[in-house]
Coordinates of C-alpha atoms and ligand atoms in Angstrom, one line a residue:
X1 CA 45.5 -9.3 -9.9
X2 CA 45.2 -9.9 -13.6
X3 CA 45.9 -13.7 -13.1
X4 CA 43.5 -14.2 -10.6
X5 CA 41.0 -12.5 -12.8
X6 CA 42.1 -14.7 -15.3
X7 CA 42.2 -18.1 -13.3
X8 CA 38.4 -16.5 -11.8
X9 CA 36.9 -16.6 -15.5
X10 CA 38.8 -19.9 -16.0
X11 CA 36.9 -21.6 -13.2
X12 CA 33.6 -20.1 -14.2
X13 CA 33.7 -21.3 -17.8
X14 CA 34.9 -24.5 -16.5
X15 CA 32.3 -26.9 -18.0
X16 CA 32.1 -30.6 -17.0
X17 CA 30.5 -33.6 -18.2
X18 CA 29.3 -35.2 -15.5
X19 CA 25.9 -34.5 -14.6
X20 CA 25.3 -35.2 -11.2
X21 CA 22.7 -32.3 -9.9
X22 CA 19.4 -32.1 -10.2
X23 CA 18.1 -31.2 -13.2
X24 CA 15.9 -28.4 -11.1
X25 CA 19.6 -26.3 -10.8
X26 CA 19.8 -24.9 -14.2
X27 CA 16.5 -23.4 -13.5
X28 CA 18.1 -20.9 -10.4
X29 CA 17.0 -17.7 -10.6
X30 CA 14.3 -18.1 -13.0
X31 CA 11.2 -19.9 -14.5
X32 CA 9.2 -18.8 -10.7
X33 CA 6.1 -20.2 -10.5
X34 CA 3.3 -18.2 -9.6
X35 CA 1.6 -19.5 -6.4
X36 CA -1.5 -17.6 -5.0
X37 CA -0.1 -16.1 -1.9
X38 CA 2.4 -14.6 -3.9
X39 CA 0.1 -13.0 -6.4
X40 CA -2.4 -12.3 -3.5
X41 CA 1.0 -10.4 -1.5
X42 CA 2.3 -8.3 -4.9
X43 CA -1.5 -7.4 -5.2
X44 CA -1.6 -6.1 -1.9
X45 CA 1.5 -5.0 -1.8
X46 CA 1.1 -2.4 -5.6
X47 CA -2.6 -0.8 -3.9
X48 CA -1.1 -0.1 -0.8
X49 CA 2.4 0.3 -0.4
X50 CA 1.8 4.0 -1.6
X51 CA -0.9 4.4 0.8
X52 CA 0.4 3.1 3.7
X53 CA 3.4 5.3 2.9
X54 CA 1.2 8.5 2.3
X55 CA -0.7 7.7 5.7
X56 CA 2.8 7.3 8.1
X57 CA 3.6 11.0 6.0
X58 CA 0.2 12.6 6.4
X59 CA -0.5 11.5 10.1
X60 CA 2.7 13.5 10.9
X61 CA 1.8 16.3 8.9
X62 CA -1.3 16.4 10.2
X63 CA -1.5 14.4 13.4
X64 CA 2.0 14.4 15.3
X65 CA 2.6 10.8 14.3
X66 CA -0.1 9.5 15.6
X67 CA -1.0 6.5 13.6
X68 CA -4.7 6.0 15.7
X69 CA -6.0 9.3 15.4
X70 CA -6.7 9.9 12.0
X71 CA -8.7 6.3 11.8
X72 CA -10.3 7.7 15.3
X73 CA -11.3 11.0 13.4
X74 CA -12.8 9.5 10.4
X75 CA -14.8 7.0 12.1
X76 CA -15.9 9.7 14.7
X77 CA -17.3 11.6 11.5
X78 CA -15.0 14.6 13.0
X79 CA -13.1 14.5 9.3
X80 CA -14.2 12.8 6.2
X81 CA -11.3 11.5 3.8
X82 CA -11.6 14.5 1.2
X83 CA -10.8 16.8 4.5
X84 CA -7.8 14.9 5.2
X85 CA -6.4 15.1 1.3
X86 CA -7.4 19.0 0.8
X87 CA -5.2 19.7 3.8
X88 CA -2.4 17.6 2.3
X89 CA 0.2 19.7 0.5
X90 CA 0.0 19.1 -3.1
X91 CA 2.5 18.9 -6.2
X92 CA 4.0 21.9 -6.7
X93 CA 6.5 23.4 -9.5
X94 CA 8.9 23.6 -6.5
X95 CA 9.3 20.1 -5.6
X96 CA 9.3 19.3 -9.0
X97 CA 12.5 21.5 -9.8
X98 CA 14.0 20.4 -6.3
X99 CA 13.5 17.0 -7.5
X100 CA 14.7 16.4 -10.9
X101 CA 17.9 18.7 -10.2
X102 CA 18.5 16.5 -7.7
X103 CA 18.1 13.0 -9.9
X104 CA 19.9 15.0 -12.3
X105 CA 22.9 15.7 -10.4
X106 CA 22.7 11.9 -9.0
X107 CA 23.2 10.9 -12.5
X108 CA 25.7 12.9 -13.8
X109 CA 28.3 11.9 -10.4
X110 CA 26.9 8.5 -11.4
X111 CA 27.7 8.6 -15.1
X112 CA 30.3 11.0 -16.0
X113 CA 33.2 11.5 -12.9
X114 CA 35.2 7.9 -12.8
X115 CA 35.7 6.6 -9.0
X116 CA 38.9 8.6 -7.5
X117 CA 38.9 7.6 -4.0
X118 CA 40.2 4.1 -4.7
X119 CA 43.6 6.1 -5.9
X120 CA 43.9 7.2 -2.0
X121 CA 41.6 5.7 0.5
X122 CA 43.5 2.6 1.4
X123 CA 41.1 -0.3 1.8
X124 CA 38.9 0.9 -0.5
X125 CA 37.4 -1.1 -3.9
X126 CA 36.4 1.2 -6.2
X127 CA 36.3 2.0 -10.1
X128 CA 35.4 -1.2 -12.1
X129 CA 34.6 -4.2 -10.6
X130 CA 33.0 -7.3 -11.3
X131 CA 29.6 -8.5 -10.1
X132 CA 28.3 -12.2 -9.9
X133 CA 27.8 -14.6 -12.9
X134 CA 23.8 -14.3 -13.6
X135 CA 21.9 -17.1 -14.2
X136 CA 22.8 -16.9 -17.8
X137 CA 26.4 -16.9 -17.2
X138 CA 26.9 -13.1 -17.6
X139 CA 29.5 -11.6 -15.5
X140 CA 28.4 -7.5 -15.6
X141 CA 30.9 -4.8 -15.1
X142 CA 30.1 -1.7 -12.7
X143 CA 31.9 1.6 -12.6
X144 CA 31.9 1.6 -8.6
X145 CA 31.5 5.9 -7.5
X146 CA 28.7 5.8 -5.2
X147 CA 31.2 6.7 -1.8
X148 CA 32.7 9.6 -4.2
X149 CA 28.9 10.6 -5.4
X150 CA 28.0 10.4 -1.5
X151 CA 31.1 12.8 -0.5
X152 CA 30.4 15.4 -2.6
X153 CA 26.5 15.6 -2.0
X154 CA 27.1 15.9 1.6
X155 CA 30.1 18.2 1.1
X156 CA 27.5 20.9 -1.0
X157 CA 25.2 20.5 1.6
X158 CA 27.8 21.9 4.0
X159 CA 28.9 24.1 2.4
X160 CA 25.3 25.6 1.4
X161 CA 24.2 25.0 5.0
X162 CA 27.4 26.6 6.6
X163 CA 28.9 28.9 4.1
X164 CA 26.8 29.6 0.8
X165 CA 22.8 29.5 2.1
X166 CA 21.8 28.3 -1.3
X167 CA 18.8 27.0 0.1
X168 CA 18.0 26.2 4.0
X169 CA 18.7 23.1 5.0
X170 CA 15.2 22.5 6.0
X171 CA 14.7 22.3 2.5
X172 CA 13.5 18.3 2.4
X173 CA 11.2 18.5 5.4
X174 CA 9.7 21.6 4.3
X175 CA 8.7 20.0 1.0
X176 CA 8.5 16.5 2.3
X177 CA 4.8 15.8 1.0
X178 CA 5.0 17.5 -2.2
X179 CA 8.7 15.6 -2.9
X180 CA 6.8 12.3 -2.2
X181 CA 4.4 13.1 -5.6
X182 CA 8.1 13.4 -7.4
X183 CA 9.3 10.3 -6.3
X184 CA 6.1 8.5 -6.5
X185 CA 6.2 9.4 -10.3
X186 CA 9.9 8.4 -10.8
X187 CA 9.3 5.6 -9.3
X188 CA 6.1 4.7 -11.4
X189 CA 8.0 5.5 -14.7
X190 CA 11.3 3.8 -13.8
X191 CA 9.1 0.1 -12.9
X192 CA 6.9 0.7 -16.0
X193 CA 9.9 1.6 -18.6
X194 CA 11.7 -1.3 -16.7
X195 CA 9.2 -3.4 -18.2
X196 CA 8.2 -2.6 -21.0
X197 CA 12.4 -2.5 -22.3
X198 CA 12.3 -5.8 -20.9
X199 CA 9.1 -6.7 -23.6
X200 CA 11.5 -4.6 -26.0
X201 CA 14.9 -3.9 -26.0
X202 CA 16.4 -6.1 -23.2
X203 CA 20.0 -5.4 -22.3
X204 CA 20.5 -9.0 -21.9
X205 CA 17.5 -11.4 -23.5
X206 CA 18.4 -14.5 -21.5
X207 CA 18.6 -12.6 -18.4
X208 CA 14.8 -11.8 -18.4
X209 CA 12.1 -13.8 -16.6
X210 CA 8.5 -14.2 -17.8
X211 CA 6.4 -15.8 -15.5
X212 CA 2.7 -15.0 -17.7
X213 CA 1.7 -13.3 -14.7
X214 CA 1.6 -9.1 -15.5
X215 CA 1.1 -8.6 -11.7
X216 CA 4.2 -10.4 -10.7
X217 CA 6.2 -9.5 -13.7
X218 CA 5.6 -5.9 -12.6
X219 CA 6.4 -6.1 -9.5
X220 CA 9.3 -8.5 -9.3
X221 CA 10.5 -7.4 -12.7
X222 CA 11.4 -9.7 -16.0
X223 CA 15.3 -8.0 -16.5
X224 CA 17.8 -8.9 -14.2
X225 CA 20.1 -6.4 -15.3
X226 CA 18.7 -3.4 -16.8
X227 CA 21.3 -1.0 -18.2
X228 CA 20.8 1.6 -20.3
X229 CA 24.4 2.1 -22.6
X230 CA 27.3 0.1 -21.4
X231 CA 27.6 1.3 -17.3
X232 CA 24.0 3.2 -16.5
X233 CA 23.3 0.1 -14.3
X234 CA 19.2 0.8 -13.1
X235 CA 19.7 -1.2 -9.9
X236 CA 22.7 0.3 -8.7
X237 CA 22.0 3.5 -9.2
X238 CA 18.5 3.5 -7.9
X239 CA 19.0 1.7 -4.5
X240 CA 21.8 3.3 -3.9
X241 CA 21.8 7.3 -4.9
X242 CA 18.0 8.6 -4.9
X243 CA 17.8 5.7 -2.3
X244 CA 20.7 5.6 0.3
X245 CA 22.4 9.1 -0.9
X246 CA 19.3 10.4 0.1
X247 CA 18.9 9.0 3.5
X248 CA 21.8 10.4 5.4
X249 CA 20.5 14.0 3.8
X250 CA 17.1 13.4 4.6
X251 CA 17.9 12.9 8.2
X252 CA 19.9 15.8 8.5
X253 CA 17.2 18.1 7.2
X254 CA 15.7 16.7 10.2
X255 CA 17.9 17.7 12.4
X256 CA 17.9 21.3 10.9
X257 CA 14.4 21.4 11.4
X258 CA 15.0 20.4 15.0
X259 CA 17.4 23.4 15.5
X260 CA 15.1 25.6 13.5
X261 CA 12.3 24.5 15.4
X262 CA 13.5 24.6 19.4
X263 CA 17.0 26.2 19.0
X264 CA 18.9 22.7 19.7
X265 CA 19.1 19.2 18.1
X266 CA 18.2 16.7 20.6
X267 CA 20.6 13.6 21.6
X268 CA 17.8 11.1 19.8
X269 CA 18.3 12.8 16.6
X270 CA 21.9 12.6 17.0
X271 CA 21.8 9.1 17.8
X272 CA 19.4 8.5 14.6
X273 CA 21.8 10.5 12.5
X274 CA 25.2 8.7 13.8
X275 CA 23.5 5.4 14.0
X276 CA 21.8 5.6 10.3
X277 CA 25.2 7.8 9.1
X278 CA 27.3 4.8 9.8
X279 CA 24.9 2.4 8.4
X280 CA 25.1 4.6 4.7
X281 CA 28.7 5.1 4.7
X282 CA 29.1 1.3 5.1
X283 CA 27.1 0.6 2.5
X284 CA 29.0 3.1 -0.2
X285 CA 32.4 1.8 1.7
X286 CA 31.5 -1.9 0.9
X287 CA 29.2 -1.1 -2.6
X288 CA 31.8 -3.5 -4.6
X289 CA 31.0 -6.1 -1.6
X290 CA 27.0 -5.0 -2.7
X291 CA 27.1 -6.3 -6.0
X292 CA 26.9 -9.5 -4.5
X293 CA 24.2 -9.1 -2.2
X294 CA 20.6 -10.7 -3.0
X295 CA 19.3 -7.0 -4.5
X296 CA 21.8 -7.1 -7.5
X297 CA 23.1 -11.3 -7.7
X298 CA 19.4 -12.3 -7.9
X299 CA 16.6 -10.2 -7.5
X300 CA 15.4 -8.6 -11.3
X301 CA 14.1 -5.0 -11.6
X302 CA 10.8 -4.2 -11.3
X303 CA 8.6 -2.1 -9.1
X304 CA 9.4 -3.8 -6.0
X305 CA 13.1 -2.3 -6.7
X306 CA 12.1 1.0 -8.4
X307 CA 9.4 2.3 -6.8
X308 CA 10.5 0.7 -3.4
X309 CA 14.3 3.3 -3.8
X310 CA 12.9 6.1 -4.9
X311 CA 9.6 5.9 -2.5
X312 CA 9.7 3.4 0.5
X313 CA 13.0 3.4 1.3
X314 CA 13.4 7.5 1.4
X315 CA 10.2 7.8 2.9
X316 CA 10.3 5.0 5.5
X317 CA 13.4 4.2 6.6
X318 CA 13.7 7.9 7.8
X319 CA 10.9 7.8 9.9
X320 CA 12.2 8.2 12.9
X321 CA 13.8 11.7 12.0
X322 CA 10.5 13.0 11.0
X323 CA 9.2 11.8 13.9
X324 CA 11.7 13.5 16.3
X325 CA 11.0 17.2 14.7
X326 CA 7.7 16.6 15.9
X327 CA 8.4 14.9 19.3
X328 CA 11.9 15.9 20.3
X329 CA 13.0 13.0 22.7
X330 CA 15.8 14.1 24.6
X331 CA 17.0 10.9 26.3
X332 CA 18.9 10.5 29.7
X333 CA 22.5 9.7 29.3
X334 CA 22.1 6.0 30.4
X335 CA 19.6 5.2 27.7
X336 CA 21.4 7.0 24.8
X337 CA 24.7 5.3 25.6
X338 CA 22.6 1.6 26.0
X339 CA 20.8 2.7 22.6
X340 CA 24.3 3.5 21.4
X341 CA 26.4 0.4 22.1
X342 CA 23.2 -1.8 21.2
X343 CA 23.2 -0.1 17.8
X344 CA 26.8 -0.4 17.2
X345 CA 27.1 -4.2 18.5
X346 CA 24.4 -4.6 15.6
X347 CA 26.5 -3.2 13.6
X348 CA 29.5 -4.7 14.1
X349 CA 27.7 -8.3 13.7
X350 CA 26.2 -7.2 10.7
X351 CA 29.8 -5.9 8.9
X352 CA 31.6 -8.8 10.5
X353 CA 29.0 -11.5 9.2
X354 CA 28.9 -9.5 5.5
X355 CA 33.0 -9.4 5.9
X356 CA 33.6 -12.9 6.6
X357 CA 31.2 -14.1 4.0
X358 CA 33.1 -11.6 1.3
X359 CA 36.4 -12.6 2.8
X360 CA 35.9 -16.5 2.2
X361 CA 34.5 -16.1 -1.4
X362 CA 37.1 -13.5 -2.5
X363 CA 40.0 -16.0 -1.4
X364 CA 38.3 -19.0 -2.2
X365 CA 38.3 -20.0 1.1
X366 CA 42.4 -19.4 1.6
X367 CA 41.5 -17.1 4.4
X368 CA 41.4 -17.4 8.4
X369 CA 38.0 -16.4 10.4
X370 CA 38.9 -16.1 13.7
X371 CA 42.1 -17.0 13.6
X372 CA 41.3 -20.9 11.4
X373 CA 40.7 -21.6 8.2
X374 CA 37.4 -21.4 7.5
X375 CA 35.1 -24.6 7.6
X376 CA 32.8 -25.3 4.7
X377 CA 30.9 -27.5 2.5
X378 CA 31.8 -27.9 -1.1
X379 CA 28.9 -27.2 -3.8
X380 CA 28.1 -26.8 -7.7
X381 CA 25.3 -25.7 -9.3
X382 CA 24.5 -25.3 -13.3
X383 CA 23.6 -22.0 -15.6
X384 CA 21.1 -22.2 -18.4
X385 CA 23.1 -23.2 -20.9
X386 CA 24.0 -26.3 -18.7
X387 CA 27.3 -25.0 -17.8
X388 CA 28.8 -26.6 -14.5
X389 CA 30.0 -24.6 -11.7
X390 CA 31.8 -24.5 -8.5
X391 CA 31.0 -22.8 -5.1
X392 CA 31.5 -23.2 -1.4
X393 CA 29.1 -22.7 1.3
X394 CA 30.9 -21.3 4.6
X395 CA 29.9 -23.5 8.0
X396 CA 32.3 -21.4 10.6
X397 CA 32.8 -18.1 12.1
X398 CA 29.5 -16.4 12.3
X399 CA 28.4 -18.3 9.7
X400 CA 28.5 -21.5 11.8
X401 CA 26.2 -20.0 14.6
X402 CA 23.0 -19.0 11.5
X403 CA 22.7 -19.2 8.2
X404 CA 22.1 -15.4 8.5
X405 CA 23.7 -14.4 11.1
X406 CA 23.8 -10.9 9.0
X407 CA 20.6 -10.3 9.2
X408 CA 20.5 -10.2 12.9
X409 CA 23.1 -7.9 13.6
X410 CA 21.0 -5.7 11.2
X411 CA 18.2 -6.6 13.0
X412 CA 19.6 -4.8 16.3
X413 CA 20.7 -1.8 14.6
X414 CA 17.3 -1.5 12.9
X415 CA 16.0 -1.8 17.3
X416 CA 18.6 0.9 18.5
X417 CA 17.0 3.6 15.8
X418 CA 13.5 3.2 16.8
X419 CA 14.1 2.7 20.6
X420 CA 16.0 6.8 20.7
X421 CA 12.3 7.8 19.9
X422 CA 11.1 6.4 23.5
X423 CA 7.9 4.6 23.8
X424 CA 5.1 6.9 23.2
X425 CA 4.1 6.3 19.8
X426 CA 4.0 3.3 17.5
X427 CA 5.2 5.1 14.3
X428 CA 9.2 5.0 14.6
X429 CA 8.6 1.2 15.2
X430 CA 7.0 0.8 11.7
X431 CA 10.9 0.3 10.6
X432 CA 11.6 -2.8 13.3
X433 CA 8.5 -4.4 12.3
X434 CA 9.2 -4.4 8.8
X435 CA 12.8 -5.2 8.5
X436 CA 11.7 -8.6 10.9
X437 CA 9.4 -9.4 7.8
X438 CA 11.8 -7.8 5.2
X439 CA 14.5 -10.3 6.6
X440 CA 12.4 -13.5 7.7
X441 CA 10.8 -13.1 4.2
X442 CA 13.8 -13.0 2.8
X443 CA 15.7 -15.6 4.7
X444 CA 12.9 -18.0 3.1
X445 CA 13.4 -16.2 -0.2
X446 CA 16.8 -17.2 -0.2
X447 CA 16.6 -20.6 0.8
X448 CA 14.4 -21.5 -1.6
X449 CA 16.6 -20.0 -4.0
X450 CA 20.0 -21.9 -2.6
X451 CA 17.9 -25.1 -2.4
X452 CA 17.2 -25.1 -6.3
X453 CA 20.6 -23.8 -7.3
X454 CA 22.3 -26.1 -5.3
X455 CA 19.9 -29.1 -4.4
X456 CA 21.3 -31.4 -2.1
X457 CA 24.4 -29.7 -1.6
X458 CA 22.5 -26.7 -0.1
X459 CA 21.0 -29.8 2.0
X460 CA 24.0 -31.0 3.2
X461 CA 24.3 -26.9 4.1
X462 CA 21.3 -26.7 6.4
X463 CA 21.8 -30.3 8.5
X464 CA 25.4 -28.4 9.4
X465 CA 23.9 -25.1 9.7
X466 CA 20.6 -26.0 11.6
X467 CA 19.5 -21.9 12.2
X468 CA 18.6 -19.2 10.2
X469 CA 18.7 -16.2 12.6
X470 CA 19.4 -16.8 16.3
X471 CA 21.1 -20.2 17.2
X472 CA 18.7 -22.5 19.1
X473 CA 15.4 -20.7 18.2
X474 CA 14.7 -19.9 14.9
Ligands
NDP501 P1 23.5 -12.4 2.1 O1 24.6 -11.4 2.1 O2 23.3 -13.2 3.3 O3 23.6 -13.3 0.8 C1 22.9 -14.5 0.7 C2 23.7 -15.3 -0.4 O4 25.0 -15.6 0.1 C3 23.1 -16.6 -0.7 O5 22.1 -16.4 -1.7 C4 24.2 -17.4 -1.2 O6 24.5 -16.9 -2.5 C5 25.4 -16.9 -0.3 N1 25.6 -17.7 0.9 C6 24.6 -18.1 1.7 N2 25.1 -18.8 2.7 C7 26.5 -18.8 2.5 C8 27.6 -19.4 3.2 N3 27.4 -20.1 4.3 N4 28.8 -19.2 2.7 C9 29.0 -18.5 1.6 N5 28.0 -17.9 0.9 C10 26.8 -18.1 1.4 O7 22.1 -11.7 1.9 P2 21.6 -10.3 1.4 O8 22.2 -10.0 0.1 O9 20.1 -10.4 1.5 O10 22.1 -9.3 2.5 C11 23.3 -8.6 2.5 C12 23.2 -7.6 3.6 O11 22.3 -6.5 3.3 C13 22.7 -8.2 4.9 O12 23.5 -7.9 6.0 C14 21.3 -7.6 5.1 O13 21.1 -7.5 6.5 C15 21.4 -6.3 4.4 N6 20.2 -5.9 3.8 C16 19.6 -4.7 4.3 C17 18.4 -4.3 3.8 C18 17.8 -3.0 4.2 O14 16.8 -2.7 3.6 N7 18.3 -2.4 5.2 C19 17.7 -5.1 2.7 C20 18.3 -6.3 2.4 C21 19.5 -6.7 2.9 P3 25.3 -17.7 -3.6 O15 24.3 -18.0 -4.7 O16 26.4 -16.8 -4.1 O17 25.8 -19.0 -3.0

């Protein structure tokens, strides 16, 4: 183990003096120019993200879901806008308390209680791992707890729900509108002291991105790696434990509010909760495999990452929960098993594509996929500091049929949750639609990414790989 670390950190300082790439590679990562549909996006994007998230809340609160009636109402003159935000719950000492006990305690299983369950889940990478080399040649180190932190939350709530009554379990949904002022003002903080230690007191000063633009600096962030000490890592603690901890309690909250509310849980719910349940405990069963993803090899933190885990994704990606407490969908048993194995054939794509990917790089390509050894196309790309590296770009297994092949199996998951809510409102659909933007944005995010790190290498790439999503279409 130690001398594959060793022969790792050998490759990557590896420097070389021939020149051959583009001299548009060193600048990977950074130096984005600021084109005007960008600017005019992140502009929309900072005024109404948090309205279009207090609108999907407030139109169940107040309207079953419906996303047409409040719009109908106000242009009706039956309501005016200051009707709609007196009835809307506001901050209260409560949710406030609710709240920061809750960050609290995320930190502290963050920060202070080492991984354990890489000493006895076999399979499992936990404890400290390695993430990818920045574009400044930084390798960071990450103390990997979040399956441990996600154990114990969801063993207290248990045992509150079942044995101590603490609290009810309808605790989130009951305070769901005040909660969303808490997070909203986490969120807020988070982005704006992201920035301004990024002006400041930068964990890593060559890391950072200025683009001139405050707008996009805000939003897309100027440190790539914010940490406050040595492991209080601000990206992988905020997507994943006020963000994804939070989902998989959020939803069952739900559920109890369901039971509370008609005396049973309907088969929808369950299918949100198994299908979403699955798709958290992957993500804290793979979070060494998620230090590689996009969010934490290249994406910096800003708003779009702070305010988007402690707000968007809590409040939107559980949509279809809320929206079952107020329309209980109790589905005939063909649908829920066709919802079912669509849901977990998305999954298994989405794993299988993520696994293979990690597989190849891990090994260096001394793997099999499928049986072979893996096909690909050799490539090199060059930090700041004009260091030369080496890297390999996968062209079989699913990685042969799209260049993000991923994202599609993600893609039908995301279907299966929105489909158990039926067809009679638009609202749980919100999460489809999005992720098909999220994803097609991002594939094209990505790209242009790959094509500036690697140049004509990532060429070579796409002329074997002709696809992004689905093979002979898009
Ligand atoms: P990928 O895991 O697809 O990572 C893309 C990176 O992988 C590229 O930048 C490149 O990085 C490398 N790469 C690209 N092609 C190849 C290849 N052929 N062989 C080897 N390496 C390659 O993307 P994401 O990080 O965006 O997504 C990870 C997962 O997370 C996906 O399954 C996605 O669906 C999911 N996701 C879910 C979201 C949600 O909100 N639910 C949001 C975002 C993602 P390099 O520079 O290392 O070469």
């Amino acid at each position: 183990m130690a001398a594959h670390q060793e022969k790792k950190s050998e490759e990557r300082k590896r420097k070389s003096t021939q020149n051959d790439t583009q001299t548009s590679q060193a600048q990977w990562g950074r130096a984005w120019e600021v084109d005007w549909f960008s600017l005019a996006s992140i502009l929309f994007l900072l005024m109404f993200a948090p309205f279009i998230v207090y609108y999907f809340i407030m139109s169940c609160d107040q309207y079953q879901c419906s996303l047409t009636d409040p719009v109908v109402d106000l242009l009706m003159g039956n309501k005016h806008l200051s009707d709609i935000w007196n009835k809307t719950p506001p901050l209260t000492y409560r949710a406030a308390g609710i709240y920061t006990l809750w960050v609290t305690f995320q930190v502290f299983l963050y920060v202070f209680i080492p991984d354990l369950c890489h000493k006895f889940l076999p399979g499992y990478v936990g404890g400290v791992q390695e993430g990818a080399v920045t574009p400044a040649g930084v390798v960071n180190k990450y103390e990997i707890n979040g399956l441990q932190a996600w154990i114990i939350t969801h063993l207290l709530w248990f045992a509150n729900a079942y044995y101590f009554h603490w609290f009810s379990p309808t605790i989130i949904f009951d305070n769901w509108i005040p909660l969303l002022w808490c997070a909203n003002i986490l969120g807020y903080v988070v982005s704006t002291f992201a920035m301004i230690k990024g002006y400041l007191f930068p964990t890593n000063a060559k890391d950072c991105k200025f683009t001139g633009n405050f707008f996009y600096d805000y939003m897309m962030g100027i440190e790539f790696n914010p940490r406050i000490g040595k492991w209080f890592d601000f990206k992988l603690f905020f997507n994943g434990r006020p963000g994804i901890v939070a989902w998989t309690l959020i939803n069952l909250s739900y559920a109890a509010k369901q039971q509370e509310l008609y005396g049973q849980v309907t088969n929808s719910m369950i299918l949100v909760n198994v299908l979403q349940g699955i798709y958290v405990l992957d993500f804290f069963w793979n979070e060494a495999w998620y230090l590689k993803t996009i969010d934490i090899c290249h994406d910096h933190f800003g708003w779009y990452l702070g305010w988007g885990d402690c707000v968007w994704l809590p409040y939107t990606y559980t949509l279809q929960g809320l929206y079952l407490v107020y329309h209980p969908v109790q589905l005939c048993t063909a649908n829920a098993m066709g919802i079912l194995i669509l849901g977990l054939i998305g999954y298994y794509i989405f794993r299988m594509t993520n696994h293979q990917k990690d597989l190849f790089r891990r090994t260096n390509g001394n793997c099999k996929i499928w049986g072979k050894k893996p096909e690909y196309i050799e490539c090199s790309y060059m930090s700041v500091d004009g260091t030369k590296f080496y890297s390999k770009l996968m062209t079989s297994g699913f990685w042969g049929w799209a260049r993000h092949f991923n994202y599609t199996g993600d893609l039908m998951g995301s279907l299966a949750y929105c489909l158990a809510c039926g067809f009679e409102h638009i609202l749980p659909y919100f999460y489809i639609i999005y992720m098909m933007i999220l994803l097609t944005h991002r594939c094209l995010r990505d790209e242009h990414r790959c094509l500036s790190k690697y140049g004509k290498d990532w060429k070579r790439y796409t002329a074997a790989v002709p696809y992004r999503l689905l093979p002979g279409v898009f």
